[in-house]
Amino acid sequence: MVGTANNGRLRLAFSLVNGSQDLGSDSAPPSNAGSECGGIEFSREDVEALMNEKMKYKNKFNYKERCENMMEYIKRLRLCIKWFQELEGEYAFEQEKLRSALELTERRCCEIEVALNNKDEELNLIILELRKSLASLQDKLAKEESEKKAAVDSLTKEKEARTSIERSQASLSEELEKVQGELDGANQRIASINDMYKLLQEYNSSLQLYNSKLQTDLDSAHETIKRGEKERSTIVETLHTLRGQHKSLQDQLLSSIASQEDVMKQKDSLLNEVACLRMELHQTKEDREHYQQQVQSLTADVSKYKELAANSSELEVTHEYILIHVYLLQEKCSSQGNQIQILHDQLAVAERKLQVSDMSAFETRNEFEEQKKLIKELQNRLEDAEYKLIEGEKLRKKLHNTILELKGNIRVFCRVRPQLPDDSLSNQGKVFSYPTSMEYLGRGIDMTQNGQKHSFTFDKVFMPDTSQEEVFVEISQLVQSALDGYKVCIFAYGQTGSGKTYTMMGKPVSPDEKGLIPRSLEQIFQTKQALQPQGWRYKMQVSMLEIYNETIRDLLSPIRDSSRIENGSAGKQYTIKHDANGNTQVSDLTIVDVHSSREVAYLLDRAAHSRSVGKTHMNEQSSRSHFVFTMRITGVNESTEQQVQGVLNLIDLAGSERLSKSGSTGDRLKETQAINKSLSSLADVIFALAKKEDHVPFRNSKLTYLLQPCLGGDSKTLMFVNISPEPSSAGESLCSLRFAARVNACEIGTPRRQLNMRASDSRLSYG
């Protein structure tokens, strides 16, 4: 019976699964109302009690009673089974209903998912459009800001120019007042001279003849003035076109000033001469009047004596004597009259000379004032042009550096070594030339090899006559970045004998020939002292190493590694490690705390004596290893509690060379092979970075692995490519320039400032 019930239950379940059961028109679940079970429901305890129920009999052998009890038990079991079947049917119906609802929900979910995907695509398109519009708006904003800044700069410049013009106008007005006063005095003097001239005009009978002569002189003077004006116009034109003729104009101005002074001296001498002539004329007039009075008195006496002539013979003698005396006086009076006429003529000539000198002095003064104004205007234009040129160059450098920092490019400076006395003389002519156009001035270099011209453009090109100070000025801001918390790397690349070590180290004994490393350290310590009033306190740590034959050597170690190797004992094994923050550490490397530039200079001298150098055919003292100077700077601002960590790496690479030219043998041959291998690995890294390859072979060399954060991280990196001007080295120079152009095109990432980073490890980082 139990088996039959179970089979019926299984059949019922099977029929429900196959969907053969009639669920009714409204698909309602079956209920227990019309079933045999009626309203009976079984709990778990009832079922367990029913299953565990044992039959109790009064009489074991009363089969009828046992059958009745068994029938009753079976009936209850049937009711339980029937209830379970109905419950199972309800569950199957609910399951089927839930399954259909699930399918419907899944379909709705699929539709919703498709709609969401469509909405997502639409939103992505909208976001892209918004981003484009945002970028265009940002560009417009940047342009407007730049235009606003340019307008503000131009407004400030105009204000400054206006103030300067007002000042110059005030000074010119003062000078004009002075000149006006001088002109009034001159006019007064001229008026007095004219009055005197009118008084003396009746005595100048020969004035008209002299006038004609003066007219011819005046015409010739006008011609000379016209020639002078033509010369002045040519001088003005040449001043506008050539700055170099400014000095000649100043010399001419000085000569005109000297000529004006000569004219003034002549005028003073003429005035003195006129005054003397006037005094002589006045004295002569007085003498003449006196003599005339004497003549009149004598004539009166003669008339009296004529009346008394008949009285005595003595009177006749006296009369003759008086006549003789009168005759003498008349002759003397006529001679004095002639002298007065001569003096009048001389006075007229002096007056004419004075007038001519006044006119020439006035014209010279006017010409002098015009030339002075012209020179002042040209000087102002020249100063404005030079100021605009300097400001434009500063702005160009700033924008260029900003663009390079945003692009993450490696900056490249090119420096051409000057000719040395030991260089071989060649008839091939100059190998390098420098463009003079504004676009490439100071940035371009042209190289001629075998009649073919190669042009290169870098961030800066230093000609052979550039001093160490001028080179350092260009990188001083980059050195300052190390104090601001950036990683900075500067390395010198080039062939042997091209001046790399001179650029980086220079001659520390001579102040004018110090290299980049001593000057950078002086600037860092000077800036450190200058920032102390602002609350900044800095800690400096220095290390120096060289990579010799693919082996790291500690140049500050108390015991040199080379001596250990020569003695047969193994030196320290230095390993390079990079952490997640892009910092590089060299294990067991000597790190020295420094507090002044003198301490660092001592360490540099010590490292220079420990560095590997050798003699080759190309250089008397050739560096046979890569020298790496590292300074780690940790700064803390006590007032703002801000901390910065900067790293300054200054690297002097060994020179590339050809075995056929260097003539290296033995140890020098091994050194040359190791140097060329490491530089070749550096070229492979640069080419991989330029092509943006996924794998960059930094591990191919100790040098490239040490420089990995500088070449592929967030560092500010600058490369000096040093070039030799010798025609025999043209091939190596061309290779160096091409390599430098590849380096300049590499993008290594945007520099990142290290702020608020308190490293627990005090080991020195190579950035």
Short mmCIF file of C-alpha atoms in Angstrom, two decimals, residues 31 207 316 372 386 433 472 525 564 571 602 608 643 693 716:
data_model
loop_
_atom_site.label_atom_id
_atom_site.label_comp_id
_atom_site.label_asym_id
_atom_site.label_seq_id
_atom_site.Cartn_x
_atom_site.Cartn_y
_atom_site.Cartn_z
CA SER A 31 -7.20 23.60 -3.02
CA LEU A 207 78.40 148.21 -46.06
CA GLU A 316 103.63 187.68 -37.62
CA LYS A 372 69.78 114.97 -29.79
CA GLU A 386 65.80 95.14 -26.77
CA SER A 433 77.42 77.03 -38.97
CA PHE A 472 74.99 77.53 -16.32
CA PHE A 525 73.63 76.19 -0.87
CA ARG A 564 90.77 45.24 -3.30
CA GLY A 571 85.12 43.98 -3.45
CA TYR A 602 86.49 68.31 -1.22
CA ALA A 608 88.23 62.91 -9.29
CA GLN A 643 58.13 68.48 3.27
CA GLU A 693 57.46 50.12 -27.56
CA LYS A 716 63.14 66.49 -15.39
#
